[in-house]
Coordinates of C-alpha atoms and ligand atoms in Angstrom, one line a residue:
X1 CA -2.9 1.3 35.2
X2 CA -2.0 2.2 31.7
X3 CA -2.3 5.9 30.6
X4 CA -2.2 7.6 27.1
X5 CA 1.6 6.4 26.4
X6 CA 2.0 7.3 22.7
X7 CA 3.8 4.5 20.9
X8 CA 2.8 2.2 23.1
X9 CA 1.5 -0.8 21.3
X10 CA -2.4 -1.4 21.1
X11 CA -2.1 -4.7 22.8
X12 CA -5.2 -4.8 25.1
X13 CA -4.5 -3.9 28.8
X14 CA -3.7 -6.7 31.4
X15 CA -5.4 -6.2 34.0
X16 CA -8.8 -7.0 34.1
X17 CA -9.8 -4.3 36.7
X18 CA -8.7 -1.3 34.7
X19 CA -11.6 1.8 35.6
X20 CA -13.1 2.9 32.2
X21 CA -12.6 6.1 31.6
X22 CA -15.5 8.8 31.3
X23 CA -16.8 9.7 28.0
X24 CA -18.4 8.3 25.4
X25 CA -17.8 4.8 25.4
X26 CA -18.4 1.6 23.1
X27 CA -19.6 -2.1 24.2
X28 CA -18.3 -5.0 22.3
X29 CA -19.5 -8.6 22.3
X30 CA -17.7 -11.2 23.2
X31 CA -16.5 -12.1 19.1
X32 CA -15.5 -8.5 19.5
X33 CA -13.5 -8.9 22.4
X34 CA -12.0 -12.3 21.4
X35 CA -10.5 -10.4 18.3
X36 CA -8.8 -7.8 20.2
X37 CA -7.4 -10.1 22.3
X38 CA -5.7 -12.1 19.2
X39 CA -4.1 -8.8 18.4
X40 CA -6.3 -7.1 15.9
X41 CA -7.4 -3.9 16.1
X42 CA -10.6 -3.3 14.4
X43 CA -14.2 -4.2 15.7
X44 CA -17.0 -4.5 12.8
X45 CA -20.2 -2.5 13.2
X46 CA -22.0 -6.3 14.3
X47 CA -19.9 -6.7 17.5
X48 CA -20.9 -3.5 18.5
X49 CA -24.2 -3.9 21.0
X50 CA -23.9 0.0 21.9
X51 CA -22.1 3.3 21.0
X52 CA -24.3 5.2 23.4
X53 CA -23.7 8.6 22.7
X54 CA -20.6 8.8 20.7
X55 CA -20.3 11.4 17.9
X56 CA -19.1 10.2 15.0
X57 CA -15.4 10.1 14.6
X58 CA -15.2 10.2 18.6
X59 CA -11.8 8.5 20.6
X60 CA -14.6 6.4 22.5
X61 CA -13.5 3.7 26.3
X62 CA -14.1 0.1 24.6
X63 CA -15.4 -2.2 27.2
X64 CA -17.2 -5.5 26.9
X65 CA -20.8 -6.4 28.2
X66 CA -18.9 -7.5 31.7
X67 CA -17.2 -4.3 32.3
X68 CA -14.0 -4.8 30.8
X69 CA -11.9 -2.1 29.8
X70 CA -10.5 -3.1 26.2
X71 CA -8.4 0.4 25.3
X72 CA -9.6 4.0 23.4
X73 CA -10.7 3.3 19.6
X74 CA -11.9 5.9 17.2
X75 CA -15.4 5.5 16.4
X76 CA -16.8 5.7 13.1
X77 CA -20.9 6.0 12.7
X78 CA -21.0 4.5 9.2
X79 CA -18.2 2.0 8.4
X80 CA -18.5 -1.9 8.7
X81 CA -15.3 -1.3 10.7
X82 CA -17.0 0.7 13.7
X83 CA -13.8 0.7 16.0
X84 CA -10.2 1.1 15.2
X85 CA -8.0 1.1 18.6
X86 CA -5.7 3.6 18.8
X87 CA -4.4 3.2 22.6
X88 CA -4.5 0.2 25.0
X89 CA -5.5 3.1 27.8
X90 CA -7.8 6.2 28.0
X91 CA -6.7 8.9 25.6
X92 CA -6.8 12.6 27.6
X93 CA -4.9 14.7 24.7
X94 CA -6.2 12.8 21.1
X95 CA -4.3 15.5 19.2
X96 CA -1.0 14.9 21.3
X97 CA -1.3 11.4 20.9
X98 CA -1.3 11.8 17.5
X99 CA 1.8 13.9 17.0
X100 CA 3.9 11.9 18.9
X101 CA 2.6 8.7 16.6
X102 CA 4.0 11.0 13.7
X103 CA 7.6 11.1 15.2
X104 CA 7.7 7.3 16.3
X105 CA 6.5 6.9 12.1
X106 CA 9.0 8.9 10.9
X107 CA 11.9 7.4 13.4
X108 CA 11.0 4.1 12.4
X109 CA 11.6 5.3 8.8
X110 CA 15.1 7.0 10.0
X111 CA 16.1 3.2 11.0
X112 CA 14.9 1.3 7.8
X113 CA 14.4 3.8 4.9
X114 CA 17.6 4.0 2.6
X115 CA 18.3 5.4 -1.1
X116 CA 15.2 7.3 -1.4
X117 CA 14.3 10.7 -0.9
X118 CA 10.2 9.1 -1.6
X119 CA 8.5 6.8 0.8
X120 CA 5.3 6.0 3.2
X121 CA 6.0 8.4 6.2
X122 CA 2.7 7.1 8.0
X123 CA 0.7 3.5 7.0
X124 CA -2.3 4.0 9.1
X125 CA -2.9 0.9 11.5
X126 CA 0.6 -0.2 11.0
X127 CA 1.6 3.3 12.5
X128 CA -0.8 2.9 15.0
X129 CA -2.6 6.1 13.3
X130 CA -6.0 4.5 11.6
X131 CA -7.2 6.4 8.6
X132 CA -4.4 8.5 7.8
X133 CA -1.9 7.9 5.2
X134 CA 1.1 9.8 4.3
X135 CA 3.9 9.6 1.6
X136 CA 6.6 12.2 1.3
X137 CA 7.9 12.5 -2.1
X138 CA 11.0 14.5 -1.9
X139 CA 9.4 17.9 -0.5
X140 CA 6.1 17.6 -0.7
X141 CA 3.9 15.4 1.5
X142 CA 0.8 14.1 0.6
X143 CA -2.0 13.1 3.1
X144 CA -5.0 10.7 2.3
X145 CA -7.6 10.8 4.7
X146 CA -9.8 7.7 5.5
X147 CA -11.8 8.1 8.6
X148 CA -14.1 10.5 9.9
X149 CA -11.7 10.5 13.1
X150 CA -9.1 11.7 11.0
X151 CA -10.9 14.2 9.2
X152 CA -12.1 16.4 12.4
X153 CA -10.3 19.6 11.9
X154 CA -8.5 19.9 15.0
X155 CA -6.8 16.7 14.2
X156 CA -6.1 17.9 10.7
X157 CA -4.3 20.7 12.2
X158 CA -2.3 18.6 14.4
X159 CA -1.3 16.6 11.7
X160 CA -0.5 19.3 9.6
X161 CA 1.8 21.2 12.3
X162 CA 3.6 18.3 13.4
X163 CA 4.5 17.3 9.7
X164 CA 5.0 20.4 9.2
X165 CA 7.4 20.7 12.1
X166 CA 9.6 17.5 11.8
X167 CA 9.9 17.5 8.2
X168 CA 9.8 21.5 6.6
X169 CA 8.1 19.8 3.7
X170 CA 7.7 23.0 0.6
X171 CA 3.7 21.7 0.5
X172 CA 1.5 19.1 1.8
X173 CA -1.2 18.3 -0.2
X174 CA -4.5 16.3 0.1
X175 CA -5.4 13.5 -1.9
X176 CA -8.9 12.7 -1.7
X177 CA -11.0 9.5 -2.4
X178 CA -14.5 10.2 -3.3
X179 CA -15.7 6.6 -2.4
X180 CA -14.3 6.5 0.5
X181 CA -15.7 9.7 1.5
X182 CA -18.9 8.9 0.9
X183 CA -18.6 5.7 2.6
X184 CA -17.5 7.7 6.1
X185 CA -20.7 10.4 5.4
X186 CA -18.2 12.8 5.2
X187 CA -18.9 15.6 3.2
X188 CA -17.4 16.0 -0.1
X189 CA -13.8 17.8 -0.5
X190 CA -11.6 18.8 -3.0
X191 CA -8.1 17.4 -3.4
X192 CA -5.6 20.5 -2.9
X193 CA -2.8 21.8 -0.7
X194 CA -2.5 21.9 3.4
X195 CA 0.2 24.2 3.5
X196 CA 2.6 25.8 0.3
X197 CA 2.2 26.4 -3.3
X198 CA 4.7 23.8 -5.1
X199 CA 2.7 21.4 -6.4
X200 CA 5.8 19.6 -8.2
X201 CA 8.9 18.1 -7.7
X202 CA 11.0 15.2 -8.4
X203 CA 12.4 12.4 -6.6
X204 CA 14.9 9.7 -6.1
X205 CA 14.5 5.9 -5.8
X206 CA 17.3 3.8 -6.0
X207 CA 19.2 6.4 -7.9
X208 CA 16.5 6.5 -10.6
X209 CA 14.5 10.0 -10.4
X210 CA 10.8 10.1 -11.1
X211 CA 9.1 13.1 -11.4
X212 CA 5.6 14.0 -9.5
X213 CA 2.8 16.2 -9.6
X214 CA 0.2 16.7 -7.4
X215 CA -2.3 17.0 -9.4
X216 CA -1.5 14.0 -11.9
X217 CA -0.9 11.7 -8.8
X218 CA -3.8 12.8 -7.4
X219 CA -5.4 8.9 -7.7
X220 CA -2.4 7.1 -7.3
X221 CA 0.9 8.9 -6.3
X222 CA 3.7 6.4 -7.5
X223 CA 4.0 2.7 -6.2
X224 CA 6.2 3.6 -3.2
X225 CA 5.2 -0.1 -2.1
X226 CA 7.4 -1.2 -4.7
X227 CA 10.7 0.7 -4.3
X228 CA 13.1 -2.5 -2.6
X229 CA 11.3 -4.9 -5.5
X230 CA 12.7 -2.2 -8.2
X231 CA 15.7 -2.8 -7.3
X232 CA 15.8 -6.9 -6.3
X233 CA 14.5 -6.7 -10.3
X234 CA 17.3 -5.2 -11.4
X235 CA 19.9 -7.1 -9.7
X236 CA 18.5 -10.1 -11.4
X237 CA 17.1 -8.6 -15.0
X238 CA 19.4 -9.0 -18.2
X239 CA 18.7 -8.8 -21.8
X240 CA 15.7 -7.9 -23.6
X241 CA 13.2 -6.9 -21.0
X242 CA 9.5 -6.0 -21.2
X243 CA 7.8 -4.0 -17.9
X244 CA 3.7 -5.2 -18.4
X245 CA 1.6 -3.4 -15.9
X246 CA 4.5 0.1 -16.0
X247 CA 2.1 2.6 -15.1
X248 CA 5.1 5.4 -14.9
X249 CA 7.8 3.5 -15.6
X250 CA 9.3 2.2 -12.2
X251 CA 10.3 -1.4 -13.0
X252 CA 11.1 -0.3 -16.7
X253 CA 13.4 2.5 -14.9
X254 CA 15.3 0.0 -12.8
X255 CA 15.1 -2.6 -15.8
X256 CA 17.2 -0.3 -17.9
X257 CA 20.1 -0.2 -15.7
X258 CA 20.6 -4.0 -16.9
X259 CA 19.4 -4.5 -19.9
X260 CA 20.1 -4.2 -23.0
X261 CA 16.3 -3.1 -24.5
X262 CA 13.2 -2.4 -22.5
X263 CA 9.6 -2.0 -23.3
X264 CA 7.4 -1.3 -20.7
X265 CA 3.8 -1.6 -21.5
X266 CA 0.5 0.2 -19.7
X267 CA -3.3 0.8 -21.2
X268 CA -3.1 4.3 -19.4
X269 CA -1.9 7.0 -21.6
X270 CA -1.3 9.5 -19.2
X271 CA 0.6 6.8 -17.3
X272 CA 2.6 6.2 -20.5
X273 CA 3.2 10.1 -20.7
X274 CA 4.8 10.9 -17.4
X275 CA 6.8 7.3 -18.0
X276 CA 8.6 9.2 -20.8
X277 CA 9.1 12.3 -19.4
X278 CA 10.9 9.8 -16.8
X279 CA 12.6 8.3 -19.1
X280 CA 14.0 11.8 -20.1
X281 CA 15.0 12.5 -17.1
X282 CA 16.8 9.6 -16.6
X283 CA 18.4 9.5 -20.2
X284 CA 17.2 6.1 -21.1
X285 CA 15.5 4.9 -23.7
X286 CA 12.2 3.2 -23.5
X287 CA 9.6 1.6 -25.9
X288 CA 6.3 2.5 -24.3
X289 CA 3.6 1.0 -25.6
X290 CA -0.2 1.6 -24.8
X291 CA -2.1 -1.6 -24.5
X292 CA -4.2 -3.9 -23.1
X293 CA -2.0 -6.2 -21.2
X294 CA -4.0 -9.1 -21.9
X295 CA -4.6 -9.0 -25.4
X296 CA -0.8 -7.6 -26.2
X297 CA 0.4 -10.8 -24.3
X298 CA -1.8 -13.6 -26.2
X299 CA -0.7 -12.1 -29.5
X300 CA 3.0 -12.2 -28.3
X301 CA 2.8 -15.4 -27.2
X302 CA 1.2 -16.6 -30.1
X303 CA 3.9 -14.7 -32.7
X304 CA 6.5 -16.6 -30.0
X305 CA 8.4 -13.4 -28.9
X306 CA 11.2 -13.8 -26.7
X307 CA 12.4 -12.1 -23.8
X308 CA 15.1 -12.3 -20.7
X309 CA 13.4 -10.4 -18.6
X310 CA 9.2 -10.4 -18.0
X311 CA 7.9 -8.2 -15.2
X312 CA 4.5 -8.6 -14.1
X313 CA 2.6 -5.8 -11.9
X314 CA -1.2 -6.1 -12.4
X315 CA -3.7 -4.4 -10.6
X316 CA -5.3 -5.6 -7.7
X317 CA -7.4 -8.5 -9.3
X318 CA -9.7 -9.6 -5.9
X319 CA -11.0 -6.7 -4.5
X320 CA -12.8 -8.6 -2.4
X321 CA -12.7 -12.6 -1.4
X322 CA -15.8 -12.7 -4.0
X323 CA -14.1 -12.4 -7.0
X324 CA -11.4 -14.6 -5.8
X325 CA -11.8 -17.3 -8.5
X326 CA -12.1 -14.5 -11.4
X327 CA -8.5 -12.9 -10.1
X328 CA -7.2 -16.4 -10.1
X329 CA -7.9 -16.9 -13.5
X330 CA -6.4 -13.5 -14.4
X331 CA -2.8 -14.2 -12.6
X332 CA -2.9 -17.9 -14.5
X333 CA -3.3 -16.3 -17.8
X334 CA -0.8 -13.7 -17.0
X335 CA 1.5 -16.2 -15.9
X336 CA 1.4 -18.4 -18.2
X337 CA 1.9 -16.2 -21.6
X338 CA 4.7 -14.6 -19.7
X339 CA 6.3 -17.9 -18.7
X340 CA 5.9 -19.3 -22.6
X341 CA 7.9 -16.2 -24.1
X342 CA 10.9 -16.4 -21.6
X343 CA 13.7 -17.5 -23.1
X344 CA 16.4 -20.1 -21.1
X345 CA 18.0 -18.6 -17.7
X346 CA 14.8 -16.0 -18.2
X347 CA 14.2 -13.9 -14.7
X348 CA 10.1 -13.4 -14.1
X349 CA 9.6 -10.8 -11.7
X350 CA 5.7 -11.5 -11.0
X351 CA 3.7 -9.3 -8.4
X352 CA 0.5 -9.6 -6.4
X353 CA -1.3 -6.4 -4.6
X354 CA -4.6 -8.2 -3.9
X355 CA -4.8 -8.7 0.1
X356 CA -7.5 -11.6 -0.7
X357 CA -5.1 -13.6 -2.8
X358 CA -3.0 -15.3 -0.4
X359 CA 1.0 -15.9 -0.6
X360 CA 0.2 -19.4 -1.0
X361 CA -2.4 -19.6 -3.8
X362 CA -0.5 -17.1 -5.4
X363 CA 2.7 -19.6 -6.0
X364 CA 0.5 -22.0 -6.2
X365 CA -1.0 -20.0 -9.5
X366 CA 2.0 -19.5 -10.7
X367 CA 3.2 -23.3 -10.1
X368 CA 0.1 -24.4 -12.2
X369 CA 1.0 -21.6 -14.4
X370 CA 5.1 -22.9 -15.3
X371 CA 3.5 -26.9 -15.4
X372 CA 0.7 -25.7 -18.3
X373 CA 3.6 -23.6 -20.0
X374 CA 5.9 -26.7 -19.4
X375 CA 8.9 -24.8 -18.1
X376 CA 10.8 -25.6 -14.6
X377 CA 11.0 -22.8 -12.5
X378 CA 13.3 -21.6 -9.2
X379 CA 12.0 -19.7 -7.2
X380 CA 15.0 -16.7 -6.5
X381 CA 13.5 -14.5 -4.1
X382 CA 10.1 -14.1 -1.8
X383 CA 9.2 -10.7 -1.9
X384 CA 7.0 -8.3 -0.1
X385 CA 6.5 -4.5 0.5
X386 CA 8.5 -2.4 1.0
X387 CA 9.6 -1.6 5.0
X388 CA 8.3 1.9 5.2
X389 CA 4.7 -0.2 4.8
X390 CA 5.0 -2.0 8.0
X391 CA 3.0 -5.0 8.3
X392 CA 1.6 -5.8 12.1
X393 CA 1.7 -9.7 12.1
X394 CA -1.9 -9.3 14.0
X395 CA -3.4 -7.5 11.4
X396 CA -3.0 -9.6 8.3
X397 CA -4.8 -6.4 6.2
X398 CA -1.3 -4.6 6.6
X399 CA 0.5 -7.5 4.3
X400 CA -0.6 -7.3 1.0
X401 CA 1.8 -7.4 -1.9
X402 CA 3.5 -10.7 -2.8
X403 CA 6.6 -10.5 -5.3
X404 CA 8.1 -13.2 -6.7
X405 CA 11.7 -13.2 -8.5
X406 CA 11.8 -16.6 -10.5
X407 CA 14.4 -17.7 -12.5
X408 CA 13.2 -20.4 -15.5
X409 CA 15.2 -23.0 -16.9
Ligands
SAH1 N1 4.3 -1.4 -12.0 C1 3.8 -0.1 -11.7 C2 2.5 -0.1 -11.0 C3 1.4 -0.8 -11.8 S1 -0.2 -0.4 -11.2 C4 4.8 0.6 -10.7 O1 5.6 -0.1 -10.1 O2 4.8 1.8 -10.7 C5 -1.2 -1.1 -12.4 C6 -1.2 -0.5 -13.8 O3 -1.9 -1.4 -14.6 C7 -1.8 0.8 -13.9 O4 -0.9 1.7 -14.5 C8 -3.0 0.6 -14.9 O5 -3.1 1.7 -15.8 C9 -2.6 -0.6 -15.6 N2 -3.6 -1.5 -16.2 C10 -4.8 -1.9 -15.6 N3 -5.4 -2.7 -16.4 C11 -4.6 -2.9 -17.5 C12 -4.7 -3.7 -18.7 N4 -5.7 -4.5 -18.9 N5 -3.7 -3.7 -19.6 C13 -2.6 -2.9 -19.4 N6 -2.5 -2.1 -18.3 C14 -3.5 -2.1 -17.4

């Protein structure tokens, strides 16, 4: 009979006899079952038919209406996704469970992390540890909560100890989303520190140093995602090279280890502002330029400007599957004037974070994109996230971010 192993996987247990364990407990319909058996690890609010007594943000026994015993999920009272497994067996010591999750996330990270003192230390269901989120960036770690399972304050505490333990970080902070706060009822909370008072420091990617600041990163952090793309873009870039999308400066950065001029461009001044400060830091110079991306690409393409080197890192377009079509449009356009103003043996480094836009109709956007702008296009390297955001091939919400490297001709 399986028991609480930490880091085993979530896969469902075998045997169809398994005793559910006492507690609160969850029934699932048969939809719900079927998509825990492909893998996946969530169950929406509709394929629950009863959460009996469960509290919210309770580890709850899942079992189907025939007396199945599906695995331990955390149980959220007010989010579309109602279960999110976090064992295939009964969880007896949640907070236990937890830390040892924490030290099979950061041993993973040992084995596949390189050049970087900055990276995702815990991805939430692709660390088998829904709802929590945790980049280190140098010394200082910063949590994002997401579920009200996560949020309880004894698991806080574990958390915070076993970080704590493994790592000595100076501070761990607490970057917190409003929205998504509101979405979990949980009460409102201030973004701040866990543990330390440094709320600044500096780190390394790829031997480029960035610096960062709680309190200016409190919505975004940097684009950790992106570190192995930074550095695929400048193996390739040459030339003149313009960074669209630069937020603070992490392309640009890597960009100016090859070329020969680069301009990164951003409609976020404050973005713009701790892009030069990195710039500084890193003694390069930069043209930063505060526009919108759209406009400043029209008129360039119009006036026929030329460059070697044209990366492309929008923001996520389809937030949902709804404005699909709209976020299509958006990458064509984007594509296209970037594709016009390359000049021959011109490297496009073009990126994707929208989970709803799939690999494929992402090149096929940008196919469309090189036929309108009559340019032929190789296609150099198929990108993704970085390996410190794991994707579980059952849970296609973990794999997100498409990077092309294209080379035009
Ligand atoms: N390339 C960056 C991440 C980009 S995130 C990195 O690797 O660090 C997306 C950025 O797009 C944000 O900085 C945001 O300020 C900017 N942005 C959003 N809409 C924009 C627009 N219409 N024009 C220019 N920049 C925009």
């Amino acid at each position: 009979m399986p028991t609480d192993r930490p880091g085993s996987t979530l896969r469902p247990a075998k045997s169809k006899r398994t005793e559910i364990p006492a507690g609160p407990k969850a029934v699932i319909s048969v939809r719900g079952a079927n998509r825990l058996k492909s893998g996946h690890v969530w169950v929406y609010r509709s394929d629950v038919l009863s959460a009996g007594d469960a509290a919210p943000g309770a580890v709850v026994a899942v079992a189907d209406a025939r007396g199945r015993f599906w695995g331990s999920a955390l149980y959220s009272s007010s989010s579309q996704i109602a279960l999110r497994m976090i064992s295939s067996g009964p969880v007896r010591d949640f907070p236990g469970l937890l830390r040892e999750r924490v030290r099979n996330a950061l041993a993973y990270r040992e084995k596949l992390v390189h050049d970087t003192d900055a990276y995702r230390l815990v991805f939430s269901e692709a660390d088998f540890l829904p709802g929590l989120i945790v980049d280190r960036y140098n010394d200082i770690l910063s949590l994002q909560i997401l579920t009200q399972a996560i949020d309880a304050e004894p698991v806080r505490a574990a958390l915070v100890a076993e970080l704590s333990a493994q790592l000595k970080p100076a501070a761990i902070s607490e970057r917190v989303d409003a929205h998504i706060r509101e979405l979990e009822m949980l009460p409102a909370r201030e973004s701040g520190l866990f543990v330390g008072e440094k709320t600044s420091t500096m780190f390394t990617m790829n031997g480029v140093r960035f610096h960062f600041d709680i309190r200016e990163g409190q919505k975004t952090g940097a684009f950790l995602d992106q570190r192995e793309n930074y550095a695929a873009a400048a193996q390739h870039a040459h030339g003149e090279a313009l960074d669209v999308f630069c937020y603070q400066g992490a392309f640009a950065l890597h960009l100016a280890k090859t070329c020969s001029r680069v301009t990164g461009v951003d409609s976020s001044r404050p973005a713009l502002e701790v892009a030069d400060r990195n710039a500084l830091l890193n003694q390069r110079e930069i043209a930063w330029m505060e526009a919108n991306a759209f406009d400043l690409l029209k008129d360039y393409s119009v006036a026929r400007r030329q460059y070697d080197t044209i990366v492309l890192d929008p923001p996520a377009f389809a937030k949902t599957r709804k404005n699909l079509e709209t976020a299509l449009r958006g990458y064509k356009e984007l594509n296209l004037r970037a594709l016009k103003m390359l000049r021959t043996g011109g490297i496009l480094v073009t990126c994707s974070c929208s989970y709803h836009v799939s690999e494929g109709e992402f090149l096929e956007v940008v196919t469309d994109a090189a036929r309108d702008a009559h340019r032929t296009v190789r296609l150099i390297e198929k990108r993704t996230q970085a390996k410190d955001h794991p994707i579980l091939l059952a849970v296609p919400e973990t794999n997100y971010l498409k990077c092309l490297v294209l080379s035009v001709t």
